[in-house]
XYZ file of C-alpha atoms in Angstrom:
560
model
C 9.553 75.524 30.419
C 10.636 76.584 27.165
C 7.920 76.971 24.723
C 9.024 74.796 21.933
C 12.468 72.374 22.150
C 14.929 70.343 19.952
C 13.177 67.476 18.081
C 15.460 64.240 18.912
C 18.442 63.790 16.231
C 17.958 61.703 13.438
C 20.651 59.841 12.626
C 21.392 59.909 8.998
C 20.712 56.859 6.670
C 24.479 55.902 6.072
C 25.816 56.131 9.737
C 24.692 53.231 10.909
C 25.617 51.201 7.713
C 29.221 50.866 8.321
C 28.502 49.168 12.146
C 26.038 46.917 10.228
C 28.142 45.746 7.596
C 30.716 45.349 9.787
C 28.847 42.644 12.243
C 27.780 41.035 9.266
C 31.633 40.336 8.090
C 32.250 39.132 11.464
C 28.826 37.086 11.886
C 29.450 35.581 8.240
C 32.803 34.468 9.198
C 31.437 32.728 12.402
C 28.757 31.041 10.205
C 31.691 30.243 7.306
C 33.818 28.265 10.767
C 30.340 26.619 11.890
C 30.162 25.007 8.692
C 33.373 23.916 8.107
C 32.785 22.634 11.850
C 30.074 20.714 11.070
C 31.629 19.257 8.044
C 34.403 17.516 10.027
C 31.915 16.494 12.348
C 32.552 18.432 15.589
C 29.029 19.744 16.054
C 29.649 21.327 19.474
C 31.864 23.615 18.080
C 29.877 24.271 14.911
C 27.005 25.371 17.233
C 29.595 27.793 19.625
C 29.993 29.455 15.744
C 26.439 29.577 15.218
C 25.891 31.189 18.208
C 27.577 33.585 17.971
C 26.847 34.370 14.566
C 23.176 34.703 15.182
C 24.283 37.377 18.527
C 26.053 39.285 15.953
C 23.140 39.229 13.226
C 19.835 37.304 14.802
C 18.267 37.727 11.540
C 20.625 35.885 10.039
C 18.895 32.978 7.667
C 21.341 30.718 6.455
C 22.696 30.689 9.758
C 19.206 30.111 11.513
C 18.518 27.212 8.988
C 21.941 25.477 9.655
C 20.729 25.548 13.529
C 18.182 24.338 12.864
C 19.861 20.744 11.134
C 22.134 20.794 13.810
C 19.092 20.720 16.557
C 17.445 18.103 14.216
C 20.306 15.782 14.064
C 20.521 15.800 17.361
C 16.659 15.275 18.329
C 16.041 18.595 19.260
C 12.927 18.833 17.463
C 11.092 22.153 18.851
C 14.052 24.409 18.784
C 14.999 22.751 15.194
C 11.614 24.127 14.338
C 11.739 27.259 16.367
C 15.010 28.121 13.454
C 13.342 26.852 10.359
C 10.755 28.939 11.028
C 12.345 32.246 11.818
C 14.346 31.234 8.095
C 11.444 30.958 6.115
C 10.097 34.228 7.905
C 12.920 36.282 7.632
C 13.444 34.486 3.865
C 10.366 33.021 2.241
C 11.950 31.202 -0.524
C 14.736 29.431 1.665
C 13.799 25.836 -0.038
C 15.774 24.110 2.857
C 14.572 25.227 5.974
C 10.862 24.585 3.875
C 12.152 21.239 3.619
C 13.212 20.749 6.364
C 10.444 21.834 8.500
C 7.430 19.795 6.287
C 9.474 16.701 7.305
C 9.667 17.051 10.696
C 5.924 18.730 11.013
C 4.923 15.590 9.573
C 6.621 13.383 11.933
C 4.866 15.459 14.342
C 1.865 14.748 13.306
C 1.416 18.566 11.797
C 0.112 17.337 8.157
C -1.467 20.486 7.629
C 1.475 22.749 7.940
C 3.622 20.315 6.823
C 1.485 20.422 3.664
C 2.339 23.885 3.360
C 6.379 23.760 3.924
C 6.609 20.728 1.299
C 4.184 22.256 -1.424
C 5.778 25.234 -0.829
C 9.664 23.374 -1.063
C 8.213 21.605 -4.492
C 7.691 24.879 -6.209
C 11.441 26.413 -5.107
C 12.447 23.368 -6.609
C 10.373 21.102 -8.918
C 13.017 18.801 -9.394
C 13.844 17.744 -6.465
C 13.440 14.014 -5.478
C 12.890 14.776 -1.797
C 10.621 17.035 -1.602
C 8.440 15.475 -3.982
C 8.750 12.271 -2.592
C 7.434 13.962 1.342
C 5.236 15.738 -0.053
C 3.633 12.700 -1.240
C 3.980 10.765 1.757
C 2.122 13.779 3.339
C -0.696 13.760 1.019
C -0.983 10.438 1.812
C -1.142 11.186 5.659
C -4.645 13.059 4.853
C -5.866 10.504 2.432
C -4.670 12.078 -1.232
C -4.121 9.116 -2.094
C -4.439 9.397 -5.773
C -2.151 12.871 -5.494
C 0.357 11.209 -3.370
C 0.744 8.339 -5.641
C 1.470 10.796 -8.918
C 4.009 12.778 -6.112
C 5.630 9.841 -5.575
C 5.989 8.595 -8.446
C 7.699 11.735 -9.612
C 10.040 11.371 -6.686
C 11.115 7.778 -8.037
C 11.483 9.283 -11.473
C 13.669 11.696 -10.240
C 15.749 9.446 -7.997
C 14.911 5.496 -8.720
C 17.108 4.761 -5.689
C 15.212 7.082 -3.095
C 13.641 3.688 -1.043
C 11.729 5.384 1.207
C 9.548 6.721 -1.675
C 8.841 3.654 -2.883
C 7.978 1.909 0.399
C 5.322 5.329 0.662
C 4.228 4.155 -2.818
C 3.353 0.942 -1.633
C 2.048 2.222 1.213
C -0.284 4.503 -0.643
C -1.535 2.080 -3.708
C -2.441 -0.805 -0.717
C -5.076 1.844 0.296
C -6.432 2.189 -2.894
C -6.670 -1.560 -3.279
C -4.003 -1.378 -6.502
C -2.331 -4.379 -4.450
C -0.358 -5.509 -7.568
C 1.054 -2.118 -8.171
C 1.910 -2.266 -4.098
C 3.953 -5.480 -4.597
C 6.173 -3.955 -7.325
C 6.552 -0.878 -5.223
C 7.543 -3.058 -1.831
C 9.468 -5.128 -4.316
C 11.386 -2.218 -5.368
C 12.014 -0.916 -2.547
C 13.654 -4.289 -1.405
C 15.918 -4.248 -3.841
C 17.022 -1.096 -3.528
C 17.646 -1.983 0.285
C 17.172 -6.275 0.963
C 17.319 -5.180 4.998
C 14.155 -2.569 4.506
C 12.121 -3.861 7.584
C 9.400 -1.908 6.801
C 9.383 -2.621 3.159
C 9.008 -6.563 3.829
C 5.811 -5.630 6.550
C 4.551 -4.074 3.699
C 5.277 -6.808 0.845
C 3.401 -9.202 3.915
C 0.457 -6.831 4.279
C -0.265 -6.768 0.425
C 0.709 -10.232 -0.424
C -1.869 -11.468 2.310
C -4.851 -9.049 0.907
C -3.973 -10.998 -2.620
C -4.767 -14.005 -1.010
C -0.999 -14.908 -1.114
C -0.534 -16.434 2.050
C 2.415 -18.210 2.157
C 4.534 -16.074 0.303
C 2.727 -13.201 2.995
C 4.708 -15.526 6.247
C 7.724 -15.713 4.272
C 7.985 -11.688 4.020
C 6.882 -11.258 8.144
C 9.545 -14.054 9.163
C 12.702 -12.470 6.677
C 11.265 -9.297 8.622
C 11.637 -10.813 11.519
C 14.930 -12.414 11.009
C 16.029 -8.329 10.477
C 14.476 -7.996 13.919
C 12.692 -10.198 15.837
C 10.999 -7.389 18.211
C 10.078 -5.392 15.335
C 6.082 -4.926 16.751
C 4.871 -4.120 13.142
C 5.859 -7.476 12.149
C 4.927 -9.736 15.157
C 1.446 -7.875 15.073
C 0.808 -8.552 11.698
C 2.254 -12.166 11.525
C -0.218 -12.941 14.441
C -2.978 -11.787 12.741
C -2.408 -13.814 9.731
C -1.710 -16.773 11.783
C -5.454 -16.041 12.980
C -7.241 -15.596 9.749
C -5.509 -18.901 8.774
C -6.944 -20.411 11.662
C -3.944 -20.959 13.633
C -5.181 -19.231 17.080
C -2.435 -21.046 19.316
C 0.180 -18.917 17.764
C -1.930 -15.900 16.102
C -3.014 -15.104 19.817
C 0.855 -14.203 20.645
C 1.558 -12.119 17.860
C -1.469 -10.638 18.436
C -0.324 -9.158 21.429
C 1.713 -6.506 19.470
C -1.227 -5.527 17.543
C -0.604 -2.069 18.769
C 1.526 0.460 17.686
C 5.037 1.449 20.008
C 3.862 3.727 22.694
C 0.196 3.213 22.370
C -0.302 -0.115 24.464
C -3.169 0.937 27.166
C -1.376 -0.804 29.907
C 1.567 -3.677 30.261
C 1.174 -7.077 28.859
C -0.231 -9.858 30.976
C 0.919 -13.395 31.761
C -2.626 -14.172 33.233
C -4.342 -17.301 32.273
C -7.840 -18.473 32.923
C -8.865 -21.925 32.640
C -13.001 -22.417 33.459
C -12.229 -26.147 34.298
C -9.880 -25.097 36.580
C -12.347 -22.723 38.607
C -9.477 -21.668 41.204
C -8.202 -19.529 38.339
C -10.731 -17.395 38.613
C -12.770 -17.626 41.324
C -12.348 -14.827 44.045
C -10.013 -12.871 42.179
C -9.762 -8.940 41.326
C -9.594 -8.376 37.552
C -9.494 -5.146 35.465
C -10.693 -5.199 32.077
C -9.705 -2.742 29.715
C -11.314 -1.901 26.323
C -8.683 -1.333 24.100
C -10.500 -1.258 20.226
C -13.414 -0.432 18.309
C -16.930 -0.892 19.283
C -17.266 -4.165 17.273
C -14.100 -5.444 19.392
C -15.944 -4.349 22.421
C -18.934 -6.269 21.268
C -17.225 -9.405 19.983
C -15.036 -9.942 22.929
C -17.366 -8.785 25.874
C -18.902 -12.594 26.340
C -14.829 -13.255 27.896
C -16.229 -10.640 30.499
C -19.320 -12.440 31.005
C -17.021 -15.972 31.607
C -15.170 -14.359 34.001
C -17.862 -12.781 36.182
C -20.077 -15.857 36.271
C -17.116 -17.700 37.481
C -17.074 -15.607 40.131
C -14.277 -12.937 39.771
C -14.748 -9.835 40.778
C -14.520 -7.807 37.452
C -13.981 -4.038 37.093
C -14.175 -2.893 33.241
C -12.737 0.170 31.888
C -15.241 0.893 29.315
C -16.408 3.767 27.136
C -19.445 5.190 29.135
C -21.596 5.272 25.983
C -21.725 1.264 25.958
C -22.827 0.611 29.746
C -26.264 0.540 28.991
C -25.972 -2.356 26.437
C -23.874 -4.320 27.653
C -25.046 -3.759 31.525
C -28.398 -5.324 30.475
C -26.275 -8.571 30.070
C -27.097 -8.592 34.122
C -23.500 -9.974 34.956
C -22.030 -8.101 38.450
C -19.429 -6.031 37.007
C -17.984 -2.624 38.320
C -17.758 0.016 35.674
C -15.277 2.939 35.335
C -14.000 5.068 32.519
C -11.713 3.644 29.926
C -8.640 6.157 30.963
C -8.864 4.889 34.670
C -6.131 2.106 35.438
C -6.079 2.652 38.722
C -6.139 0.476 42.019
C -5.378 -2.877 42.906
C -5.788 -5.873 41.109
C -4.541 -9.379 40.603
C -4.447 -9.061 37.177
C -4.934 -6.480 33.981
C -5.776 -7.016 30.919
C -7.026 -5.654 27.347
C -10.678 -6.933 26.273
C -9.082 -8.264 23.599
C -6.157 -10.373 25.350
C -8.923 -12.503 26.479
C -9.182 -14.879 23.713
C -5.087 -15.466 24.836
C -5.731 -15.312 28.264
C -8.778 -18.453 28.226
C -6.555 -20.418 25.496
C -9.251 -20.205 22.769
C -8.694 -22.161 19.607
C -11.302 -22.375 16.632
C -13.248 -25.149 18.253
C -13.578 -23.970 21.432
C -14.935 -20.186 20.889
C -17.082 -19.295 23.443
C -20.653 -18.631 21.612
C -23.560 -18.724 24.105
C -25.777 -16.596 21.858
C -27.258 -14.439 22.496
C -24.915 -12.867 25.149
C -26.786 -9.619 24.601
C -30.020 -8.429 25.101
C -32.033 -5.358 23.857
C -34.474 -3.091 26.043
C -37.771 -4.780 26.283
C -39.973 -1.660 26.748
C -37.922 -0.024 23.410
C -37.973 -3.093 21.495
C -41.815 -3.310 22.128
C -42.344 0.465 20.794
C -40.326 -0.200 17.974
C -42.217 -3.241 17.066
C -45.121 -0.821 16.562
C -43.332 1.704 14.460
C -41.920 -1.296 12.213
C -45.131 -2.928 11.394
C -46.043 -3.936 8.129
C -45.911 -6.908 5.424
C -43.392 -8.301 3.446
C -39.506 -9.478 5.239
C -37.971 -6.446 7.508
C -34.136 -6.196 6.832
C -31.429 -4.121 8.789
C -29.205 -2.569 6.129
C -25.590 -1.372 6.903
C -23.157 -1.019 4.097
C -20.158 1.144 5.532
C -18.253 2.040 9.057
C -16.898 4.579 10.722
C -15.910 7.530 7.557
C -13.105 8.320 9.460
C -11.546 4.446 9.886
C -8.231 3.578 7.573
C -9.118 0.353 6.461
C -13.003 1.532 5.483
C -12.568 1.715 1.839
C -11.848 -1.857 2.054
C -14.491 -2.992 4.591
C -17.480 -0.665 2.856
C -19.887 -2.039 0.090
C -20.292 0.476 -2.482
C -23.768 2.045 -2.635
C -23.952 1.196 -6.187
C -23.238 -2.584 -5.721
C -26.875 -2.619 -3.782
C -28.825 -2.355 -6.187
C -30.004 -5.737 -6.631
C -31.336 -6.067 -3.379
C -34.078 -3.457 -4.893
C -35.640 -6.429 -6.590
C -35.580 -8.739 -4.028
C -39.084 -7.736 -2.498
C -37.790 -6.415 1.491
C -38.391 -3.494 3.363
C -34.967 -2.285 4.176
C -34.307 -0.525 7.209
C -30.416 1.926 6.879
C -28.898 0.845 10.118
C -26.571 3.461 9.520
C -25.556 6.093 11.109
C -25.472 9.679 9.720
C -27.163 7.917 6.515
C -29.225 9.893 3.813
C -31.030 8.791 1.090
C -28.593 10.620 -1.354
C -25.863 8.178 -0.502
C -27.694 5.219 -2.191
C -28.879 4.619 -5.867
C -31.937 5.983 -7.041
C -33.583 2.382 -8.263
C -33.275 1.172 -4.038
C -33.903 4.656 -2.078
C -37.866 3.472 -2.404
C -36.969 0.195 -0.896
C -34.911 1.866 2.355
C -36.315 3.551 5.158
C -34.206 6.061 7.200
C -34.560 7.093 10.809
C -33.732 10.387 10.589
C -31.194 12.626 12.028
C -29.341 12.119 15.434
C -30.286 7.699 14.721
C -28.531 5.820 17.672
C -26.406 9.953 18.088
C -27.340 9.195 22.039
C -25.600 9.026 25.489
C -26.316 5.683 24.904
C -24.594 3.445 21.933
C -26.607 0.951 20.277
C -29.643 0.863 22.478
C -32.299 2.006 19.668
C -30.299 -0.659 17.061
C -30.426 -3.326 19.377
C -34.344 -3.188 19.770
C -34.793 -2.270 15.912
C -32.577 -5.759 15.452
C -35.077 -7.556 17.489
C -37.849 -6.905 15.451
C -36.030 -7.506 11.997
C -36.114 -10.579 10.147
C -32.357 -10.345 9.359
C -29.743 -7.799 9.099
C -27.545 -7.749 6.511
C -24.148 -5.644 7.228
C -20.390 -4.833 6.043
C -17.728 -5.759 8.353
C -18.208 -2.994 11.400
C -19.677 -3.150 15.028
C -23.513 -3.590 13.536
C -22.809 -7.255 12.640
C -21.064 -7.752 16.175
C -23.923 -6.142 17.724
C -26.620 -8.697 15.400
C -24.572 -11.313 16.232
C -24.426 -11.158 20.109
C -27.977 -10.755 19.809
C -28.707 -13.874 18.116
C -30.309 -12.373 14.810
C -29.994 -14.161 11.604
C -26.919 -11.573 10.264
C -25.706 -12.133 6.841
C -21.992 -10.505 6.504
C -20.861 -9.197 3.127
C -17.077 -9.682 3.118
C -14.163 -8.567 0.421
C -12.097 -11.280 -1.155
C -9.636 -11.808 1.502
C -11.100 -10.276 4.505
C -10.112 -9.306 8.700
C -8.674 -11.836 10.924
C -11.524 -12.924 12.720
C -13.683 -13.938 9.669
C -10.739 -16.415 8.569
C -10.808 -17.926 4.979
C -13.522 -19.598 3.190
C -15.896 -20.421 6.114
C -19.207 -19.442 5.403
C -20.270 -19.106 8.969
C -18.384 -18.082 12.360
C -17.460 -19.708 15.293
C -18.082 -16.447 16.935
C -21.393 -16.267 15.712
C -23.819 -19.155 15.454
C -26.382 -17.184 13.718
C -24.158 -15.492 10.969
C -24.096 -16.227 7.278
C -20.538 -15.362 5.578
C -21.063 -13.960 2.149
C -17.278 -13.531 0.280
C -16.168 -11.447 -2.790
C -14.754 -13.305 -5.248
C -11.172 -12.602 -6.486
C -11.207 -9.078 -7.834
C -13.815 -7.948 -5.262
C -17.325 -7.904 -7.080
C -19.311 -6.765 -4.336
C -21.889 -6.022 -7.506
C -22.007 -9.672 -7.793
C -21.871 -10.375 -4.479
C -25.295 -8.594 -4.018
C -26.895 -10.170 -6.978
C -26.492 -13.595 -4.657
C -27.547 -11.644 -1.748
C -31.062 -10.630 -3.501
C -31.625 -14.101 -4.640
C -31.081 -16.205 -1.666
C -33.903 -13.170 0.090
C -36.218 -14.509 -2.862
C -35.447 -17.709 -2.165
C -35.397 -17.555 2.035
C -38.438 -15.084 2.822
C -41.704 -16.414 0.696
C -43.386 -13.952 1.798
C -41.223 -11.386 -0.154
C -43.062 -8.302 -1.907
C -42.985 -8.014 -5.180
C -42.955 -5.373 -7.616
C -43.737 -2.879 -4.801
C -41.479 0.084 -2.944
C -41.380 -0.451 0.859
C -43.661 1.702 2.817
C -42.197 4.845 4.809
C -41.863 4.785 8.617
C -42.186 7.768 10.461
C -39.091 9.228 11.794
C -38.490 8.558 15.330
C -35.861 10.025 17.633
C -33.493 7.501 19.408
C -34.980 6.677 23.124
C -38.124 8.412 22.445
């Protein structure tokens, strides 16, 4: 072997130039015939061009971002985004692949990249009505509300006839309670487009939360007359038709309370009748959970109806709740909520069972209490809550993480009254701190501690705590359920115009014998709301406190 050899050749910086420049010509001119392909409408040969552009040159941009529309328009969503994002790659600035790409990542669901690609598409191009007006409806999608509205309000500046933006704008001030503002947004959007199905859902939605009722059915039934198996609609009309008190009908439409694709199993023509006992007795039934805790809660005593009657039940249940509601001591066979399987003679949703036994407002079942709590925990908690003066459960928001919260919660700072009404207050809240009330009533609360009711074991340590208070007083979430399939004394604290199942101007519930309604006024004062909370304790509990801060419990850890 030689000692040293020839280093490979270099080749020198121009000679591969020419070869380049000449694939480039011929890829360009592809790209130039895709176009013009596309432009008459002939996409199968636009995307033979394309093709072989991108073999000549695959790091081609333009033509990678034309692809990519071409895969769009034709519902080809992952390899649509496979070319957008090799554009913006090999060209950072290419505003319409950006664009492109934040609208369909947030179709997808992808709201954080898609916040990227539309922020990102708004700076190439600050003017443009489009991107502005996505990139507010994907604020929105992460609750920006406040930015989204400014975004799309910019959008309809830039473009009064983009609709879409001002159905988002609508969308996005009904979340923030500006429900005026909404209807002028739905309203514009309507007449921009009259046949905008989603744009008279929306004008329903808000015109219902201003206590507009009428006017609310007119907008669902011109919705429906654009199509009458439009879910949105029927869902919504039903559930006005319930918080108006008309169950015959609101039942139905409640049905399509879900949104297309996420029904947990078929719909069910099954009817139960307990004067009619052959409807029941002897036969295999599945029960599915198919809501919230509270729905769980509220609708459970169908459950009970069904097994006393003697059908064999089976429900599909979140594990967490077997404990509470299997000391109800009904036979029932339990299995996890995502099992659907076996054999049954009929299927159903927890909360088709109002439809499936007829009910109407006079003939809720209420045999209260439906629900027990432990014995052995509600005696040790009976101990640990000892002391004078009225004990009251305190709950003033839901789940964080729940859409319609902001609407359902109390604010903190409309409490404060209740620190002169002379209770102990217990936070029946979970994941509660003292920072998250006022100072003048954090001397009047107690707190459990960390990891309250955070157990295997849902509710267990509230229910006891409930049976040892002298009344709980919640917002709208599963604590008042829970009170009020307990039989406590539970006094509700409702916005103006509030869910479904509360209806209009009753102040008490057929679901709920022991429940006290409390409604906002117009407007929503839930300051004054509380003011008439703290007097009627004054006036219901003699034995109020007065002039004194409620002494501290110990912390104690759920099931201890």
């Amino acid at each position: 072997m030689n000692a040293a050899s020839a280093a490979p050749a270099q080749p020198a910086p121009n000679q591969e130039a020419p070869a380049k420049q000449a694939l480039m010509r011929e890829a360009r001119a592809h790209y130039a015939l895709g176009l013009s392909e596309q432009s008459a409408g002939r996409m199968d040969a636009a995307i033979a061009h394309l093709d072989a552009a991108l073999r000549l040159a695959p790091d081609f941009p333009e033509a990678l971002s034309t692809g990519g529309y071409i895969l769009q328009s034709r519902g080809h969503i992952a390899g649509a985004l496979a070319f957008y994002g090799r554009a913006v790659e090999l060209k950072p600035d290419d505003f319409t692949s950006l664009f492109n790409m934040g609208g369909l990542l947030l179709g997808q669901g992808e709201r954080g990249l898609a916040l990227d690609c539309l922020s990102r598409a708004c700076a190439l191009q600050p003017r443009h009505a489009g991107a502005a007006a996505n990139y507010g409806a994907a604020l929105a999608e992460i609750g920006r509300l406040e930015d989204a509205v400014e975004h799309l309000r910019r959008a309809l500046a830039l473009d009064p006839n983009l609709g879409p933006a001002a159905l988002n704008l609508g969308n996005a001030l009904m979340r923030l309670g500006r429900y005026e503002e909404a209807h002028r947004a739905y309203a514009l959007a309507l007449a921009l487009r009259p046949d905008y199905l989603l744009a008279w859902v929306g004008l329903g939605i808000v015109a219902k939360e201003m206590g507009r009722f009428d006017e609310a059915m007119a907008a669902y039934d011109r919705a429906l007359a654009i199509d009458p198996n439009s879910i949105e609609t029927r869902g919504n009309r039903g559930c006005l038709q319930l918080l108006l008190g008309d169950f015959a009908e609101g039942w139905e439409g409640y049905e399509d309370r879900w949104f297309e694709g996420c029904r947990p199993l078929p719909a069910s023509s099954a009817r139960f009748d307990l004067a009619a006992p052959e409807t029941i007795r002897g036969r295999r039934i599945l029960v599915v959970n198919d809501h919230g805790l509270g729905d769980s809660i509220q609708f459970f005593r169908y459950v009970l109806l069904l097994a006393q009657a003697g059908a064999d039940v089976t429900f599909a249940a979140p594990e967490k709740l077997r404990r509470l509601l299997g000391g109800s001591g009904a036979a029932l066979a339990w299995r996890d909520e995502s099992d659907l399987s076996g054999a049954f003679d009929a299927a159903l949703a927890i909360s088709s069972l109002p439809r499936a036994f007829a009910t109407r407002v006079d003939t809720v079942p209420a045999p209260i209490p439906y629900l027990r709590a432990d014995p052995a925990l509600q005696a040790r908690w009976r101990e640990k809550l000892a002391g004078p003066g009225p004990k009251i459960g305190l709950c003033w928001r839901g789940s964080q993480d729940f859409r319609v919260d902001p609407r359902r919660s109390i604010p903190p700072e409309a409490l404060v009254p209740l620190a002169a009404a002379g209770a102990r207050f217990f936070a029946l809240q979970k994941d509660a701190t003292p920072e998250e009330l006022p100072e003048p009533l954090r001397p009047h609360v107690q707190f459990f501690g960390a990891g309250y009711d955070d157990g295997p074991d849902a509710f267990v340590d509230t229910a006891a705590i409930m049976a040892e208070l002298d009344l709980v007083i919640s917002c709208d979430t599963s604590t008042a359920h829970l009170a009020g399939a307990l039989g406590r004394p539970v006094w509700l604290a409702l916005r103006h115009v509030a869910e479904w199942r509360w209806m209009t101007e009753r102040l008490d519930s057929p679901w709920y014998p022991t429940m006290r309604l409390f409604r906002c006024g117009a407007g929503d004062d839930w300051r004054g709301l509380f003011e008439t909370i703290a007097g009627e304790i004054a006036r219901g509990f003699p034995q109020a406190i007065r002039g004194e801060p409620a002494p501290v419990v110990p912390i104690w850890h759920i099931g201890e």
